[in-house]
Coordinates of C-alpha atoms in Angstrom, one line a residue:
X1 CA 156.3 108.9 99.6
X2 CA 154.1 108.8 97.0
X3 CA 156.4 111.0 94.4
X4 CA 159.9 110.8 93.4
X5 CA 162.7 113.3 92.1
X6 CA 161.5 112.4 88.3
X7 CA 157.7 113.2 88.9
X8 CA 156.3 109.8 88.6
X9 CA 154.3 108.0 91.4
X10 CA 155.1 105.2 94.0
X11 CA 152.8 102.4 93.9
X12 CA 150.4 101.1 96.8
X13 CA 152.1 98.2 99.2
X14 CA 150.6 95.0 99.1
X15 CA 148.6 94.3 102.4
X16 CA 149.6 91.4 104.4
X17 CA 147.4 88.4 103.6
X18 CA 146.3 85.7 101.5
X19 CA 145.0 86.3 98.3
X20 CA 143.1 83.4 98.6
X21 CA 141.2 84.1 101.6
X22 CA 137.8 86.1 100.6
X23 CA 138.4 88.4 103.8
X24 CA 141.8 89.1 103.0
X25 CA 141.4 89.0 99.5
X26 CA 139.8 92.4 99.5
X27 CA 142.4 94.7 99.9
X28 CA 144.6 92.7 98.5
X29 CA 142.8 93.1 94.6
X30 CA 141.7 96.4 95.8
X31 CA 145.4 97.6 95.9
X32 CA 146.5 95.7 92.9
X33 CA 143.7 97.6 91.2
X34 CA 144.6 101.4 92.5
X35 CA 148.4 100.4 91.4
X36 CA 147.4 99.8 87.7
X37 CA 146.1 103.2 88.3
X38 CA 149.1 104.8 89.5
X39 CA 151.0 102.5 86.6
X40 CA 148.5 104.0 84.1
X41 CA 149.4 107.8 85.0
X42 CA 152.9 107.1 85.4
X43 CA 153.2 105.7 81.6
X44 CA 151.2 108.7 80.7
X45 CA 153.5 111.4 82.4
X46 CA 156.9 109.4 81.5
X47 CA 155.7 108.9 77.6
X48 CA 154.4 112.2 77.0
X49 CA 157.6 113.6 77.1
X50 CA 158.6 111.2 74.0
X51 CA 155.7 111.9 72.3
X52 CA 156.3 115.3 69.6
X53 CA 153.1 117.3 68.0
X54 CA 152.6 116.1 64.6
X55 CA 154.0 112.2 65.7
X56 CA 151.8 109.3 63.8
X57 CA 152.2 107.9 67.6
X58 CA 150.5 110.9 69.2
X59 CA 146.4 109.7 68.3
X60 CA 147.3 106.2 70.1
X61 CA 148.9 107.4 72.9
X62 CA 145.9 109.8 73.3
X63 CA 143.6 107.0 73.0
X64 CA 145.4 105.0 75.7
X65 CA 145.2 108.2 77.8
X66 CA 141.7 108.2 77.7
X67 CA 141.4 104.0 78.2
X68 CA 143.6 105.0 81.5
X69 CA 140.6 107.1 82.1
X70 CA 137.4 105.3 81.7
X71 CA 139.1 102.4 83.9
X72 CA 139.0 105.1 86.9
X73 CA 135.6 106.0 85.8
X74 CA 134.0 102.9 85.6
X75 CA 136.0 101.7 89.3
X76 CA 134.4 104.5 91.6
X77 CA 131.3 103.6 89.0
X78 CA 131.5 100.4 90.2
X79 CA 132.2 100.9 94.1
X80 CA 129.8 103.5 94.7
X81 CA 126.8 101.8 92.4
X82 CA 127.2 97.8 93.8
X83 CA 130.3 97.1 96.1
X84 CA 130.2 100.1 98.8
X85 CA 126.1 99.6 99.2
X86 CA 126.9 95.6 99.3
X87 CA 129.5 96.5 102.2
X88 CA 127.3 99.3 103.8
X89 CA 123.9 96.9 103.8
X90 CA 126.3 94.6 106.1
X91 CA 128.4 96.7 107.9
X92 CA 126.3 99.7 108.5
X93 CA 125.0 102.8 106.7
X94 CA 128.2 105.4 106.3
X95 CA 131.3 102.7 106.8
X96 CA 132.0 103.7 102.6
X97 CA 131.0 107.4 102.8
X98 CA 134.7 108.8 103.6
X99 CA 135.5 106.5 100.0
X100 CA 132.7 109.0 98.2
X101 CA 133.9 111.3 99.7
X102 CA 138.2 111.0 98.4
X103 CA 136.5 109.9 95.0
X104 CA 134.4 113.7 95.1
X105 CA 137.7 115.7 96.5
X106 CA 139.7 114.9 93.0
X107 CA 136.5 114.6 90.3
X108 CA 137.1 118.4 89.7
X109 CA 141.2 118.3 88.4
X110 CA 140.5 114.7 87.2
X111 CA 137.5 115.8 85.4
X112 CA 140.1 119.1 83.8
X113 CA 142.9 116.2 82.6
X114 CA 139.4 114.0 80.7
X115 CA 138.6 117.1 79.2
X116 CA 142.1 117.8 77.4
X117 CA 142.2 114.5 76.7
X118 CA 139.3 114.3 74.6
X119 CA 140.2 117.9 73.4
X120 CA 143.9 116.8 72.4
X121 CA 141.9 113.6 70.4
X122 CA 139.5 115.9 68.6
X123 CA 142.2 117.9 67.9
X124 CA 146.1 116.6 68.5
X125 CA 147.3 120.3 67.0
X126 CA 147.3 121.8 70.7
X127 CA 149.3 118.8 72.0
X128 CA 151.5 120.5 74.8
X129 CA 153.2 118.2 76.9
X130 CA 154.1 120.3 79.8
X131 CA 150.6 121.3 79.9
X132 CA 149.0 117.4 79.4
X133 CA 151.3 116.8 82.4
X134 CA 150.9 119.8 85.0
X135 CA 147.2 118.6 84.3
X136 CA 148.4 115.0 85.6
X137 CA 150.0 116.5 88.7
X138 CA 147.0 118.6 89.3
X139 CA 144.9 115.5 90.8
X140 CA 147.3 112.8 91.1
X141 CA 148.5 113.5 95.0
X142 CA 145.2 113.8 95.8
X143 CA 144.3 110.1 94.0
X144 CA 146.8 108.4 95.5
X145 CA 146.1 109.5 98.7
X146 CA 142.5 108.3 98.7
X147 CA 143.5 105.7 96.7
X148 CA 145.9 104.4 99.9
X149 CA 143.3 105.8 102.3
X150 CA 140.5 103.5 100.8
X151 CA 142.5 100.0 101.7
X152 CA 142.2 100.9 105.5
X153 CA 137.8 100.7 105.0
X154 CA 138.7 96.7 103.7
X155 CA 140.2 95.0 107.1
X156 CA 139.9 91.8 107.0
X157 CA 139.0 91.3 110.7
X158 CA 136.0 93.8 110.6
X159 CA 134.7 92.3 107.2
X160 CA 134.4 89.1 109.2
X161 CA 132.1 90.2 111.7
X162 CA 129.6 91.3 109.0
X163 CA 130.0 89.7 106.0
X164 CA 129.3 86.1 105.0
X165 CA 130.3 83.2 102.3
X166 CA 127.6 83.6 100.8
X167 CA 127.4 87.2 101.0
X168 CA 130.8 87.1 98.8
X169 CA 129.8 84.4 96.6
X170 CA 126.4 87.1 95.7
X171 CA 128.9 89.6 95.3
X172 CA 131.0 87.8 93.0
X173 CA 127.8 86.5 90.5
X174 CA 127.2 90.7 91.0
X175 CA 130.2 91.9 89.7
X176 CA 131.0 89.6 87.0
X177 CA 127.4 90.6 85.5
X178 CA 128.6 93.8 85.5
X179 CA 131.8 93.0 84.2
X180 CA 130.8 91.1 80.9
X181 CA 128.1 94.6 80.9
X182 CA 130.3 97.6 81.0
X183 CA 133.8 96.9 79.7
X184 CA 135.3 96.4 77.2
X185 CA 137.5 93.5 76.3
X186 CA 139.1 94.7 72.8
X187 CA 139.5 98.4 74.5
X188 CA 139.2 98.0 78.6
X189 CA 140.7 94.9 79.3
X190 CA 144.5 95.0 78.3
X191 CA 144.8 97.8 80.9
X192 CA 144.2 94.8 84.1
X193 CA 147.3 93.3 81.8
X194 CA 149.6 96.3 80.7
X195 CA 149.4 97.7 83.7
X196 CA 149.0 94.6 86.3
X197 CA 152.0 93.0 88.8
X198 CA 153.1 90.1 87.8
X199 CA 154.8 89.5 91.3
X200 CA 152.7 90.1 93.4
X201 CA 149.6 89.6 91.3
X202 CA 150.0 86.6 89.0
X203 CA 146.7 85.5 90.2
X204 CA 145.1 88.6 89.3
X205 CA 142.7 89.3 87.7
X206 CA 140.4 86.1 88.5
X207 CA 138.9 85.6 85.3
X208 CA 138.3 82.3 83.1
X209 CA 141.2 81.4 81.2
X210 CA 139.7 81.0 78.0
X211 CA 138.7 85.0 78.6
X212 CA 142.5 86.1 79.4
X213 CA 143.7 84.3 76.1
X214 CA 141.2 86.1 74.6
X215 CA 142.0 89.4 76.1
X216 CA 145.4 88.9 76.1
X217 CA 146.9 87.0 73.0
X218 CA 143.4 88.0 70.0
X219 CA 141.9 91.1 71.4
X220 CA 145.1 93.0 72.0
X221 CA 146.1 93.3 68.6
X222 CA 143.5 95.1 67.9
X223 CA 144.6 98.1 69.5
X224 CA 148.0 97.2 70.1
X225 CA 149.2 100.7 69.2
X226 CA 147.7 101.8 72.4
X227 CA 148.8 99.6 74.9
X228 CA 152.2 99.9 73.8
X229 CA 152.5 102.9 75.8
X230 CA 151.5 100.7 79.4
X231 CA 153.7 100.4 82.3
X232 CA 154.4 96.7 81.3
X233 CA 153.9 94.2 78.7
X234 CA 151.2 92.2 78.4
X235 CA 152.2 89.5 80.9
X236 CA 152.6 91.8 83.5
X237 CA 155.8 92.3 83.5
X238 CA 157.4 96.0 84.8
X239 CA 159.3 98.2 81.5
X240 CA 162.9 98.9 83.4
X241 CA 161.9 102.4 83.9
X242 CA 159.0 101.8 85.9
X243 CA 160.5 99.3 88.0
X244 CA 161.4 101.2 90.8
X245 CA 158.3 102.8 91.1
X246 CA 157.0 99.1 92.2
X247 CA 156.5 97.6 95.3
X248 CA 158.2 95.6 97.3
X249 CA 157.4 91.7 96.1
X250 CA 155.6 89.7 98.6
X251 CA 155.8 86.1 99.5
X252 CA 152.5 84.5 97.8
X253 CA 150.3 82.3 100.3
X254 CA 148.7 79.7 98.2

């Protein structure tokens, strides 16, 4: 069930599997990332009801909204320019084309929301909470459907047939290089935690310990007034108002 009577969206169920197995890990990590987007937009829908025109919290809230949008863009750009080509080079051309089509299906209404956020950052006097929420609802059903469908293309059985462990090592290096180059650990890294999953993804993100400490306990405070609008605290513990939309807990396989 994608939405509730409260107008918020349910997170995707966590796939079965062992996250320490590189093949099963692909779908599990993708769901963890996709659920962070769902939590992000749920938090925007929820907190927009508390933001009043002229409130000092409006500016930070809109900056948070901008970062949520940026995270979706970076994820899809990385998929289309690196991850999908990496997989298609081994599994066959066109195997990921449905995923790209899924991106294109929501770009127009999602773009309208981005434009609204940017306009409001420049002109906060135009704040209209109802319009803000309606613009999210215009793309969220399509986006959530895509986020769920994409997981089926990362079947571990199929991946084992075509991708070697050495290939995954090459991918990991490529991914980390892109992360260091294109992700702001002052503005974007915190989203992984404040919209994360402490139950099913306590081990995620798979980053060096010192970097995790830097993002959570030092750089977090640079824009802490933005991150207060997340669905979780900085330790990925979901806030009570968002708990009904969480996926069922899975027993972690270690």
